[in-house]
mmCIF file with all atom_site columns, C-alpha atoms in Angstrom:
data_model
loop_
_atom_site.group_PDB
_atom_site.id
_atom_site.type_symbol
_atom_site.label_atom_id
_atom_site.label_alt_id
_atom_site.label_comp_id
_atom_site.label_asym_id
_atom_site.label_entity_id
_atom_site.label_seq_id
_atom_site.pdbx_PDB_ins_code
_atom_site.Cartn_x
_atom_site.Cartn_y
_atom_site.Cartn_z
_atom_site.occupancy
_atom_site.B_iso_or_equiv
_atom_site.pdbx_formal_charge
_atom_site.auth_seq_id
_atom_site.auth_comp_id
_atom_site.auth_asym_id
_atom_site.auth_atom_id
_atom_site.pdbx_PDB_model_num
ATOM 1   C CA . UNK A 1 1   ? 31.288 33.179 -14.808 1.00 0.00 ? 1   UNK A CA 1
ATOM 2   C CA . UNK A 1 2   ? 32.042 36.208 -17.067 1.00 0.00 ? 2   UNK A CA 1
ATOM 3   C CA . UNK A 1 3   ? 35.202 37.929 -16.754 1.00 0.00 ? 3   UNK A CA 1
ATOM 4   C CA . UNK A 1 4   ? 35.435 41.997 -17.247 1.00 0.00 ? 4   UNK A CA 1
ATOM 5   C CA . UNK A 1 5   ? 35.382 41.319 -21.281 1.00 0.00 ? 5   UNK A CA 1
ATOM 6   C CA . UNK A 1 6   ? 32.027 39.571 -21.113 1.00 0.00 ? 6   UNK A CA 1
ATOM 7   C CA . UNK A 1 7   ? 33.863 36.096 -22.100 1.00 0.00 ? 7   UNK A CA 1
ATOM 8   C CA . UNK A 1 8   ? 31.951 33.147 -20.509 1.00 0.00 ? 8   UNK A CA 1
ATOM 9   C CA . UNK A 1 9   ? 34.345 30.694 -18.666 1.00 0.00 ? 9   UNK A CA 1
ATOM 10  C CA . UNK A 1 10  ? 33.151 27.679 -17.152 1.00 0.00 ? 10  UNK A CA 1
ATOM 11  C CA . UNK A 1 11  ? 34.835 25.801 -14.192 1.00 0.00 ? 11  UNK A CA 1
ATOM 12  C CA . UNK A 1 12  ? 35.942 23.364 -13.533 1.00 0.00 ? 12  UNK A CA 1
ATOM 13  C CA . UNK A 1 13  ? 37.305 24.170 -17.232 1.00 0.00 ? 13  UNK A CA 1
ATOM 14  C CA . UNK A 1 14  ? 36.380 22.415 -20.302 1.00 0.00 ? 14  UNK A CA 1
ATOM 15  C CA . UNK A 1 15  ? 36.452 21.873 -23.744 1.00 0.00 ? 15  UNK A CA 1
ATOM 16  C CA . UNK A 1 16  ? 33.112 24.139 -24.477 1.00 0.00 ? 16  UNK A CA 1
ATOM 17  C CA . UNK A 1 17  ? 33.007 27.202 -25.866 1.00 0.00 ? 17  UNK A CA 1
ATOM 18  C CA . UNK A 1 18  ? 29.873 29.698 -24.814 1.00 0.00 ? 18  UNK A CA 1
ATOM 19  C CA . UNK A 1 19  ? 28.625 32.485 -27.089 1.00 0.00 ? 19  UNK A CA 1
ATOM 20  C CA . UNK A 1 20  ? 26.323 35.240 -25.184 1.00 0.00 ? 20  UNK A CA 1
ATOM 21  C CA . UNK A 1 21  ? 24.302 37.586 -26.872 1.00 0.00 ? 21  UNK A CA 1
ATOM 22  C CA . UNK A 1 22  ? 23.586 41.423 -25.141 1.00 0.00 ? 22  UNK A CA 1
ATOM 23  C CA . UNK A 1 23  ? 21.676 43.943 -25.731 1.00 0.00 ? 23  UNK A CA 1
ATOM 24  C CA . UNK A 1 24  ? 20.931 47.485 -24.102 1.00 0.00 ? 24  UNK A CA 1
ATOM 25  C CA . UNK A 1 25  ? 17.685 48.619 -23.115 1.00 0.00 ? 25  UNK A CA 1
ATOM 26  C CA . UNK A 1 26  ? 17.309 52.042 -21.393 1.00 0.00 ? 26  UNK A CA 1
ATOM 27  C CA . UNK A 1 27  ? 20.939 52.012 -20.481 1.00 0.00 ? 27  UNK A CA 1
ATOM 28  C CA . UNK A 1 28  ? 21.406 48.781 -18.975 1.00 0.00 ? 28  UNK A CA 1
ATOM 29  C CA . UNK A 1 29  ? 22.505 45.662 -20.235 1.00 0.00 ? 29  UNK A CA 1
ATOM 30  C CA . UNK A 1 30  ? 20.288 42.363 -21.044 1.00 0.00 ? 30  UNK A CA 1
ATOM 31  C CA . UNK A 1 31  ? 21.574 38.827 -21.144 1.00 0.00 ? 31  UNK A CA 1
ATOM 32  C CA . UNK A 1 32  ? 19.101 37.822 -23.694 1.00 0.00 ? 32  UNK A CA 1
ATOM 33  C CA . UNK A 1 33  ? 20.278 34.564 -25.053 1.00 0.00 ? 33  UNK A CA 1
ATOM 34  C CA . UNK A 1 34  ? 23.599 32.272 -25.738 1.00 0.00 ? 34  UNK A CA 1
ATOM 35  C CA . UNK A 1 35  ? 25.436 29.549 -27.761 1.00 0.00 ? 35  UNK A CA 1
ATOM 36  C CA . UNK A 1 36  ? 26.665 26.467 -26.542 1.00 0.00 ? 36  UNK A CA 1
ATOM 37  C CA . UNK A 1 37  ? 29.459 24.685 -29.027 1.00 0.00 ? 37  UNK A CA 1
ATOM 38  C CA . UNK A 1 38  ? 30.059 21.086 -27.785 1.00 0.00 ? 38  UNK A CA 1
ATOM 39  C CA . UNK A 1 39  ? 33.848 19.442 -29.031 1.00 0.00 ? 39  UNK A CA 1
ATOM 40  C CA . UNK A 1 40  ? 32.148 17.579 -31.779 1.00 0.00 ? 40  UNK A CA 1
ATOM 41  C CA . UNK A 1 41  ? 30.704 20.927 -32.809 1.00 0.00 ? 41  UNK A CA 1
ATOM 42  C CA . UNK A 1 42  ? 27.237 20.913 -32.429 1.00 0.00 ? 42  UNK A CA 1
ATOM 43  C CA . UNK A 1 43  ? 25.626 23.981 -31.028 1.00 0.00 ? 43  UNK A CA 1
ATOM 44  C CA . UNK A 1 44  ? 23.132 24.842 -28.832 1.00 0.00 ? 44  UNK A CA 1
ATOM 45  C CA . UNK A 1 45  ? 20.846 27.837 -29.050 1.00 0.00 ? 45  UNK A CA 1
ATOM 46  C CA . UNK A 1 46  ? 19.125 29.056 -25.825 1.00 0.00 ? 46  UNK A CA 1
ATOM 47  C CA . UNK A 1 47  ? 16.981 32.135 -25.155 1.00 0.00 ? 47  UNK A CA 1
ATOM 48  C CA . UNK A 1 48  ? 15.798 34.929 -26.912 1.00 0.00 ? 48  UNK A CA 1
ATOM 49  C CA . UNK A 1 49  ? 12.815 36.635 -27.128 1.00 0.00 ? 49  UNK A CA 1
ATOM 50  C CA . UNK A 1 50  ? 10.902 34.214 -27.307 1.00 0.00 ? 50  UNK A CA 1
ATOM 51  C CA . UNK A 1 51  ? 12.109 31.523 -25.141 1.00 0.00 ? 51  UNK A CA 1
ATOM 52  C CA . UNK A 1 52  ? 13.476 33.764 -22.168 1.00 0.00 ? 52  UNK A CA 1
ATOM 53  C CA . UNK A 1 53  ? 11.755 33.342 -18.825 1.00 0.00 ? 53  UNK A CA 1
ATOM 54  C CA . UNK A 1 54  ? 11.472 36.656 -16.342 1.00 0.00 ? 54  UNK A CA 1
ATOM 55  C CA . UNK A 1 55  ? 11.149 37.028 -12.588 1.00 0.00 ? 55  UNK A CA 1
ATOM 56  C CA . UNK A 1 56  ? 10.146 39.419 -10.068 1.00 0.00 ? 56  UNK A CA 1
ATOM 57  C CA . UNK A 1 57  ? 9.644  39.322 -6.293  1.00 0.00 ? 57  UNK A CA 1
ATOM 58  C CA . UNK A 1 58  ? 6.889  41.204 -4.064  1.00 0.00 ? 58  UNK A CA 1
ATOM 59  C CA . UNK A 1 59  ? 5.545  41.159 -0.539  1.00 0.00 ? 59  UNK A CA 1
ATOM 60  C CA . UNK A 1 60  ? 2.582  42.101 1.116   1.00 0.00 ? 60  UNK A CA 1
ATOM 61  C CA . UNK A 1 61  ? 4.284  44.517 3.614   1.00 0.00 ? 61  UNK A CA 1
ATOM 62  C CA . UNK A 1 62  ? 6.835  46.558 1.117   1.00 0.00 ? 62  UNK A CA 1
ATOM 63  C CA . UNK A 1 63  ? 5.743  45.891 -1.836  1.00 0.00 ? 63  UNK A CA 1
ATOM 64  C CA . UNK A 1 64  ? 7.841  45.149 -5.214  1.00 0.00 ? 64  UNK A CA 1
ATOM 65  C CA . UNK A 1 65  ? 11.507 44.350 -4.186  1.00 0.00 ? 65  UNK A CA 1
ATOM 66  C CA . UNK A 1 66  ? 12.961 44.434 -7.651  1.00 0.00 ? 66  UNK A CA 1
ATOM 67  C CA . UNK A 1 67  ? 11.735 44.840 -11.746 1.00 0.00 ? 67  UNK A CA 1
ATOM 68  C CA . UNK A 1 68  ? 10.769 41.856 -14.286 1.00 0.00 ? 68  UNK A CA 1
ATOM 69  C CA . UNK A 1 69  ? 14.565 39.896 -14.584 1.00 0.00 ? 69  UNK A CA 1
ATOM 70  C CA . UNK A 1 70  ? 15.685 37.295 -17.089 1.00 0.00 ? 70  UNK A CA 1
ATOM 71  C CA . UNK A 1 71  ? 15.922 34.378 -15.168 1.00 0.00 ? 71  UNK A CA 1
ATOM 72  C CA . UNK A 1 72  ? 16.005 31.349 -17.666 1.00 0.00 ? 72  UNK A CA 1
ATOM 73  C CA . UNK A 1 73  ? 16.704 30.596 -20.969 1.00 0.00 ? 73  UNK A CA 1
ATOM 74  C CA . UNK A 1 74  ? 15.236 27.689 -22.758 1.00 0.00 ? 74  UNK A CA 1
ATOM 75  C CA . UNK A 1 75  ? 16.513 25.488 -25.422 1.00 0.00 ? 75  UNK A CA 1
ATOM 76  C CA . UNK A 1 76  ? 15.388 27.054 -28.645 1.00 0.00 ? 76  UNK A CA 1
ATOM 77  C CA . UNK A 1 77  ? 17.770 24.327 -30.898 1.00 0.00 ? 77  UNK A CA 1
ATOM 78  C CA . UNK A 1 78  ? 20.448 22.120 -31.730 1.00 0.00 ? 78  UNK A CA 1
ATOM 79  C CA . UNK A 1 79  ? 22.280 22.438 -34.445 1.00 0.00 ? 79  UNK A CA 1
ATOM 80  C CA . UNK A 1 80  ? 24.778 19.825 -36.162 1.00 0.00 ? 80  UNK A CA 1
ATOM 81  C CA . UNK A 1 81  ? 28.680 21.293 -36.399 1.00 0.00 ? 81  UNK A CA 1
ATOM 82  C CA . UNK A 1 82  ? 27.952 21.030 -40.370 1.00 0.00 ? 82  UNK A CA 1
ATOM 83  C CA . UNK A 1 83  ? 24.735 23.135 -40.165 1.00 0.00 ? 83  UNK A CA 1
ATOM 84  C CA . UNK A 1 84  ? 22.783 20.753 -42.460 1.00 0.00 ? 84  UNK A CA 1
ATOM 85  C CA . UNK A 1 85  ? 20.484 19.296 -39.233 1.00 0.00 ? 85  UNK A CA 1
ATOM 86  C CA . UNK A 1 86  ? 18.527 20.679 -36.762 1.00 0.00 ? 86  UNK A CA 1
ATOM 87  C CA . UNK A 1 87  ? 16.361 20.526 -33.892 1.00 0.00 ? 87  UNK A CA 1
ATOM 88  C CA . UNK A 1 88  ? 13.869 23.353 -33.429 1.00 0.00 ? 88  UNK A CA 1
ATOM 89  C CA . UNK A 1 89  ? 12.033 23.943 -30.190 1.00 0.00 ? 89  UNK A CA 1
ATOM 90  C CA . UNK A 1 90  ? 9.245  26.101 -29.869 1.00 0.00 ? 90  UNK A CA 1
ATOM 91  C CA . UNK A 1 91  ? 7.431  28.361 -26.892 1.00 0.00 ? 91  UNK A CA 1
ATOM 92  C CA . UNK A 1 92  ? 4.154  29.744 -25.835 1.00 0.00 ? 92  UNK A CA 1
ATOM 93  C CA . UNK A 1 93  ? 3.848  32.556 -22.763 1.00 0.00 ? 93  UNK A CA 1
ATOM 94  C CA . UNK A 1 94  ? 2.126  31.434 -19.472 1.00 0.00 ? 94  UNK A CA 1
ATOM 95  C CA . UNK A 1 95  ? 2.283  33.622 -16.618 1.00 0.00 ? 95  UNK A CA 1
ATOM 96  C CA . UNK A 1 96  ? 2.085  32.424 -12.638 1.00 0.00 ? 96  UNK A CA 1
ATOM 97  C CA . UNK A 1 97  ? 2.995  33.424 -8.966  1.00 0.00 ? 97  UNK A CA 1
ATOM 98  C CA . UNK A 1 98  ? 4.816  31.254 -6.590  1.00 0.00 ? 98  UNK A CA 1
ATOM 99  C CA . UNK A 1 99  ? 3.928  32.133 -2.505  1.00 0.00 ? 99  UNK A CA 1
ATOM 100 C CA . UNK A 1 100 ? 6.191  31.558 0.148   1.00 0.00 ? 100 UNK A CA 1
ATOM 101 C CA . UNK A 1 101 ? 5.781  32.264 3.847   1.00 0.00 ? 101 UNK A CA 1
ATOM 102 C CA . UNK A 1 102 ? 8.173  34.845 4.717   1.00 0.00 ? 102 UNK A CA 1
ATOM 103 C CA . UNK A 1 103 ? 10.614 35.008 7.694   1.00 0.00 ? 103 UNK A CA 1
ATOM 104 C CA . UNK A 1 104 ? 9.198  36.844 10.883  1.00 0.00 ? 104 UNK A CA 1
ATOM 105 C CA . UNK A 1 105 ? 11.750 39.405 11.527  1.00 0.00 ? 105 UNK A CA 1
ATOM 106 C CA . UNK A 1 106 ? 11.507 43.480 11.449  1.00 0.00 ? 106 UNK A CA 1
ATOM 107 C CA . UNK A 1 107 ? 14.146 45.751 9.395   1.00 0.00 ? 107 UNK A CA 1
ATOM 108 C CA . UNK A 1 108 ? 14.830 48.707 10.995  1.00 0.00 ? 108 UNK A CA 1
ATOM 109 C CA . UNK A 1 109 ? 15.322 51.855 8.759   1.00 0.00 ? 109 UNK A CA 1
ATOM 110 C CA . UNK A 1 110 ? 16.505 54.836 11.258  1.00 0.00 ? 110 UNK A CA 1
ATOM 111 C CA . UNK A 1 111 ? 16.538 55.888 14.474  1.00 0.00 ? 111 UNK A CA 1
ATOM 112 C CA . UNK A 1 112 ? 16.465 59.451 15.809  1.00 0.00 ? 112 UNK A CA 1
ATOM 113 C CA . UNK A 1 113 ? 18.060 60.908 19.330  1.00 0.00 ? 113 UNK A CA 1
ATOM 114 C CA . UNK A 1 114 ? 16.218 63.010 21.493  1.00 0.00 ? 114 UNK A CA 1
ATOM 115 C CA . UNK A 1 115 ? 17.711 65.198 24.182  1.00 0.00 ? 115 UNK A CA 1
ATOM 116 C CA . UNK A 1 116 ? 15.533 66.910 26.611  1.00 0.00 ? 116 UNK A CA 1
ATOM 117 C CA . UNK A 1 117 ? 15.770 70.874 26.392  1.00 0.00 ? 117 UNK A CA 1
ATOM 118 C CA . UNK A 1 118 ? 17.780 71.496 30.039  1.00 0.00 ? 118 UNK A CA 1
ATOM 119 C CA . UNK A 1 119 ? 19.809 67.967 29.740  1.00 0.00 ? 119 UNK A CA 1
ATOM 120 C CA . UNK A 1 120 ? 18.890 64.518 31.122  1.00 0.00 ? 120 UNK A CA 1
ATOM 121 C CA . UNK A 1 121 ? 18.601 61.253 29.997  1.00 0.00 ? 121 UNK A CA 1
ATOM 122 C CA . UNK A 1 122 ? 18.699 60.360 25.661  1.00 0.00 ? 122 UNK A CA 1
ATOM 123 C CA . UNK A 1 123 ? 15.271 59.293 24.092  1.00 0.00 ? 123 UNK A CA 1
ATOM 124 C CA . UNK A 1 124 ? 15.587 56.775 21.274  1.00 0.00 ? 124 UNK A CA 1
ATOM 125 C CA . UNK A 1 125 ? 12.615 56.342 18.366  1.00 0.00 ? 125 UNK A CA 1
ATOM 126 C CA . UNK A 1 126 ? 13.640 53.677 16.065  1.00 0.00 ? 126 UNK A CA 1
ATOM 127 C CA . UNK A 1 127 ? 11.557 53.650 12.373  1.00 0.00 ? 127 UNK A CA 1
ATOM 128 C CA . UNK A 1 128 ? 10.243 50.391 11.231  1.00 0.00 ? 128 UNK A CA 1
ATOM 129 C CA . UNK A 1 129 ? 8.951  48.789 8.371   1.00 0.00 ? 129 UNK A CA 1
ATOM 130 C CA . UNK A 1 130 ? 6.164  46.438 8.233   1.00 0.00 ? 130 UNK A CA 1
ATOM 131 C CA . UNK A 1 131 ? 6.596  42.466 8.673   1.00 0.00 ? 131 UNK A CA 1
ATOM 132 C CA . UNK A 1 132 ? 5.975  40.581 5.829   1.00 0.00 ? 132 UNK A CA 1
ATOM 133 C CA . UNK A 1 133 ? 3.797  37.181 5.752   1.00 0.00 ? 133 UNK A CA 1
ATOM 134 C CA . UNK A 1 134 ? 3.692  36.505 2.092   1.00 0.00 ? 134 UNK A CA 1
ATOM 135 C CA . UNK A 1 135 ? 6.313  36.613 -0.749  1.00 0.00 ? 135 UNK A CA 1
ATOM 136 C CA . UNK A 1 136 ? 5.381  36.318 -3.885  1.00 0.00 ? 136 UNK A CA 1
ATOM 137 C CA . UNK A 1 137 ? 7.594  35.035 -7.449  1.00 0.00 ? 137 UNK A CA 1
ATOM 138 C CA . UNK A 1 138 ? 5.697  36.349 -10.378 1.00 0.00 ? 138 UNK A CA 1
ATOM 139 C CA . UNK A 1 139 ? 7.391  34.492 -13.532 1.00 0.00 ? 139 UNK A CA 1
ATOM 140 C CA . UNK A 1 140 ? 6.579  35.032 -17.121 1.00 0.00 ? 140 UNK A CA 1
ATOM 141 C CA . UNK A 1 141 ? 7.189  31.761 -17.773 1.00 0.00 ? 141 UNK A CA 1
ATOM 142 C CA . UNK A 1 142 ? 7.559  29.917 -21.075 1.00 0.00 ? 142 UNK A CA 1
ATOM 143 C CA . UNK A 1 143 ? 5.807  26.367 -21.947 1.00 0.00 ? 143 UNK A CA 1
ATOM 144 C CA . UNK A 1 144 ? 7.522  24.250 -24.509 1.00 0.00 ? 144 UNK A CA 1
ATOM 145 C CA . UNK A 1 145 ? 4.772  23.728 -27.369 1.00 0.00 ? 145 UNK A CA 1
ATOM 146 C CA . UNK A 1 146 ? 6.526  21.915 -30.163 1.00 0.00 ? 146 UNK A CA 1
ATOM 147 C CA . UNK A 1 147 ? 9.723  20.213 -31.191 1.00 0.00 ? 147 UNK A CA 1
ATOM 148 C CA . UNK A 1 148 ? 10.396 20.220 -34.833 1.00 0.00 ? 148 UNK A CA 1
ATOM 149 C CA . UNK A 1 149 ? 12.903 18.592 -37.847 1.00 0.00 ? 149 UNK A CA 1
ATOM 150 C CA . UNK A 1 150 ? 12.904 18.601 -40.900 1.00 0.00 ? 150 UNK A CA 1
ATOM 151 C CA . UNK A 1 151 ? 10.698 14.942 -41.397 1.00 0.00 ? 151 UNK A CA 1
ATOM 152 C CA . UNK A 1 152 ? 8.877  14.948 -37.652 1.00 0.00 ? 152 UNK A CA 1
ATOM 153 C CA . UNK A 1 153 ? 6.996  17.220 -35.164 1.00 0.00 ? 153 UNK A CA 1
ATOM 154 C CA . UNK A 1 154 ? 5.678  16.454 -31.495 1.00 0.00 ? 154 UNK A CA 1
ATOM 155 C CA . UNK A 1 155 ? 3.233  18.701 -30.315 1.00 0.00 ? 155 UNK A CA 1
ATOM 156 C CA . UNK A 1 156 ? 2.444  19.349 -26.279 1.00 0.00 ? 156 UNK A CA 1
ATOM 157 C CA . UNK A 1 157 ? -1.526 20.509 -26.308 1.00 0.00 ? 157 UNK A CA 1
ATOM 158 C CA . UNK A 1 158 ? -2.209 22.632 -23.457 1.00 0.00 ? 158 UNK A CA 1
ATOM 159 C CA . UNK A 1 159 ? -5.416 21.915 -21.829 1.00 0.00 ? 159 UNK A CA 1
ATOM 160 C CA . UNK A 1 160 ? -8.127 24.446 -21.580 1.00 0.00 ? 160 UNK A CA 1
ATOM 161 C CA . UNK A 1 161 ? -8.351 24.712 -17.899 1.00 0.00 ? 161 UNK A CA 1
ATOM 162 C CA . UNK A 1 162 ? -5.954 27.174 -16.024 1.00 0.00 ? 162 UNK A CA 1
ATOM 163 C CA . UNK A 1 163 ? -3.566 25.035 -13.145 1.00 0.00 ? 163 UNK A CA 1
ATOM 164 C CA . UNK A 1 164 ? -4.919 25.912 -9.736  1.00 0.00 ? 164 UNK A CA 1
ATOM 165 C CA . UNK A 1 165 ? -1.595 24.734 -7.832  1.00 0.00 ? 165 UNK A CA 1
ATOM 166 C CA . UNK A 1 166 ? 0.443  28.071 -9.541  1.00 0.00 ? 166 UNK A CA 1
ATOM 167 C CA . UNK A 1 167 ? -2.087 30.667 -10.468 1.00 0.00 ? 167 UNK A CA 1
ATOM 168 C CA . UNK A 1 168 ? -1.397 33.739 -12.733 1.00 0.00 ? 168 UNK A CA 1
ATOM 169 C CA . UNK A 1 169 ? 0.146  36.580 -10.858 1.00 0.00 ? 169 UNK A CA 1
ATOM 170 C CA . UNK A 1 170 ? -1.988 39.579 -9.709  1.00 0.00 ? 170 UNK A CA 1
ATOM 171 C CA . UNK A 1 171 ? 0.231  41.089 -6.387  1.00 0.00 ? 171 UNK A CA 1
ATOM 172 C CA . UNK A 1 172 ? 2.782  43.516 -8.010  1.00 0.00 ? 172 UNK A CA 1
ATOM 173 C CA . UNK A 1 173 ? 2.468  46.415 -9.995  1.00 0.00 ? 173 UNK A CA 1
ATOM 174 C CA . UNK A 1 174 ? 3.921  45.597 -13.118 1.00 0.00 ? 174 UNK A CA 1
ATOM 175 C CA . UNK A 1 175 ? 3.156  41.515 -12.868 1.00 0.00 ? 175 UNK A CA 1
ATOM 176 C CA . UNK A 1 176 ? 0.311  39.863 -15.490 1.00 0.00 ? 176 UNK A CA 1
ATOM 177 C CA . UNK A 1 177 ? -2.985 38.859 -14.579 1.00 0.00 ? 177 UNK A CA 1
ATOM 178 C CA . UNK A 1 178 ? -4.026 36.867 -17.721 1.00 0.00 ? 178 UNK A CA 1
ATOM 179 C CA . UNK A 1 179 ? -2.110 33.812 -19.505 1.00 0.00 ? 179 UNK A CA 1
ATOM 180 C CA . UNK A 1 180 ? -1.965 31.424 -16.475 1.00 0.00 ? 180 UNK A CA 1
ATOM 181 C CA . UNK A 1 181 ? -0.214 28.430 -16.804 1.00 0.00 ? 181 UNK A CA 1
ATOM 182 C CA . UNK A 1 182 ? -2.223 25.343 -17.898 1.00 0.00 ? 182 UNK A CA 1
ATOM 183 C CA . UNK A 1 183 ? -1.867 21.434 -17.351 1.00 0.00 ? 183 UNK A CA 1
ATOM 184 C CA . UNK A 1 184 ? -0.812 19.095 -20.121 1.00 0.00 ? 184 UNK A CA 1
ATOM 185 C CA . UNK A 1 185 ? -3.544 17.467 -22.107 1.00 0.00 ? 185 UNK A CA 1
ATOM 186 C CA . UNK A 1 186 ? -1.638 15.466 -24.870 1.00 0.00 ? 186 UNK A CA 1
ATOM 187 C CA . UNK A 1 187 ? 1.324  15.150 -26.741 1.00 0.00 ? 187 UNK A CA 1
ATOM 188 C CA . UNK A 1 188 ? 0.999  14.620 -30.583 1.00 0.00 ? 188 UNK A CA 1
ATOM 189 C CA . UNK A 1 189 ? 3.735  12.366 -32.747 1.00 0.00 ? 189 UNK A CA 1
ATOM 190 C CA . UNK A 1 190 ? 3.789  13.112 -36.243 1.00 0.00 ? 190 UNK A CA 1
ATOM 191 C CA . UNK A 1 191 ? 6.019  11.285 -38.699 1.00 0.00 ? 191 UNK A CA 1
ATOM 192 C CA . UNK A 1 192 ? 6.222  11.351 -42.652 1.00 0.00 ? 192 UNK A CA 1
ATOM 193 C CA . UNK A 1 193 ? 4.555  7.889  -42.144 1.00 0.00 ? 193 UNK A CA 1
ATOM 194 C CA . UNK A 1 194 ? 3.294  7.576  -38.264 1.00 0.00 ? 194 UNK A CA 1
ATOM 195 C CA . UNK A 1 195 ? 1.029  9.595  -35.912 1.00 0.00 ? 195 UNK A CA 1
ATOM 196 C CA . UNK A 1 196 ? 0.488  8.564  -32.753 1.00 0.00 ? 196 UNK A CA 1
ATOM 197 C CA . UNK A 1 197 ? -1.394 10.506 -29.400 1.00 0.00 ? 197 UNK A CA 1
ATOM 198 C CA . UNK A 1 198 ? -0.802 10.410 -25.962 1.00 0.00 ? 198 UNK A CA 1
ATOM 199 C CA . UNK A 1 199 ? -3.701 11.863 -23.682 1.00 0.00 ? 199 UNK A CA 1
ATOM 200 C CA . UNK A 1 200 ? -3.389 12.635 -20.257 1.00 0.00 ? 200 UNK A CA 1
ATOM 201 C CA . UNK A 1 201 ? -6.116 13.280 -17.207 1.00 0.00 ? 201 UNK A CA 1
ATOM 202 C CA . UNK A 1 202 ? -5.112 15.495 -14.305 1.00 0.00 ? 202 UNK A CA 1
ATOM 203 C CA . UNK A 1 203 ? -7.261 16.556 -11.109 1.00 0.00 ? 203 UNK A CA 1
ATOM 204 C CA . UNK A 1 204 ? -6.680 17.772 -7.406  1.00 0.00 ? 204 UNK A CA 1
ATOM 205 C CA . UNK A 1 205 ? -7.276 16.636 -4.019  1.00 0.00 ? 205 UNK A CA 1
ATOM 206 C CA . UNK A 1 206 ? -7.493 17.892 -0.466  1.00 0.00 ? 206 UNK A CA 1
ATOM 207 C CA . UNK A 1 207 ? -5.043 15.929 1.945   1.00 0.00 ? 207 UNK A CA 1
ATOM 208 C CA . UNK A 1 208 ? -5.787 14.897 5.771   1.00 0.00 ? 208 UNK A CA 1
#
């Protein structure tokens, strides 16, 4: 948790020391990425602007229930405690939209009294707002292309057709409706003397 001071503390506690980076956009404050320093020293880099995942919610009855969040932070590299050796990981953008059913149950918003001109008995009218069936998770989501060092590289190729289980997002406002999310067609070893290629074959089914 962070205390008051913005110092990370973990618990149960432990010999780790975290390293948050903020930043302020239109007044408010941004937990865009961190550092992770292990007791042998070695650090951790995750998030920033390019390997920082956002979230938003909507639902068919009220629509958007809250702006585009940080909501991950992906390992972006690992760094030895003398700085000489690394591990880079790199990112692509893929957007897609997670629906859930929603709970059947009614909010009420206000209610107004009534009394009849000459006296009698109260009238009650109570506001409503709609039930929701779907919600839906847009996520700007971020797809782990390559990991790097100095004398290798292993490369995830994304396969030209869109996945069909998550599509891209196209119920809120402010939520993409291009970059979908696609399925993994190989992964590419490359060595300073070794390649090798891993292929993979993916399809969908109707169940019973």
């Amino acid at each position: 948790y962070f205390d008051g001071n913005r110092t990370a503390h973990i618990v149960p506690e432990q010999d780790v020391i975290i390293e948050p980076n903020f930043s302020i956009t239109n007044g408010k404050g941004n937990f865009d990425s961190w550092v992770m320093i292990t007791p042998d020293g070695t650090k951790y880099h995750f998030g920033g602007s390019n390997a920082t995942e956002t979230q938003q919610t909507y639902n068919d009855a009220n629509g958007e229930t809250g702006h585009l969040l940080n909501s991950s932070w992906q390992l972006t590299k690992i760094e030895s405690a003398d700085g000489i050796h690394e591990i880079n990981l790199t990112y692509v953008t893929e957007n897609y939209t997670a629906v859930n059913l929603s709970g059947q149950s009614a909010a009420i918003s206000a209610y107004n009294i009534c009394v009849p001109i000459g006296g009698g008995s109260y009238g009650l009218t109570l506001n409503q707002y709609g039930v929701s069936n779907f919600t839906y998770t847009t996520t700007v989501g971020k797809r782990l292309s390559q990991i790097s060092t100095p004398t290798s590289q292993v490369n995830f190729i994304a396969s030209s057709n869109s996945r069909q289980d998550i599509p891209v997002g196209n119920h809120s406002y402010n939520a993409p409706t291009t970059g979908g999310a696609s399925s993994l067609s190989s992964i590419n070893v490359s060595t300073s003397s070794n390649c090798k290629k891993f292929e993979f074959q993916t399809s969908y089914f109707n169940s019973n």
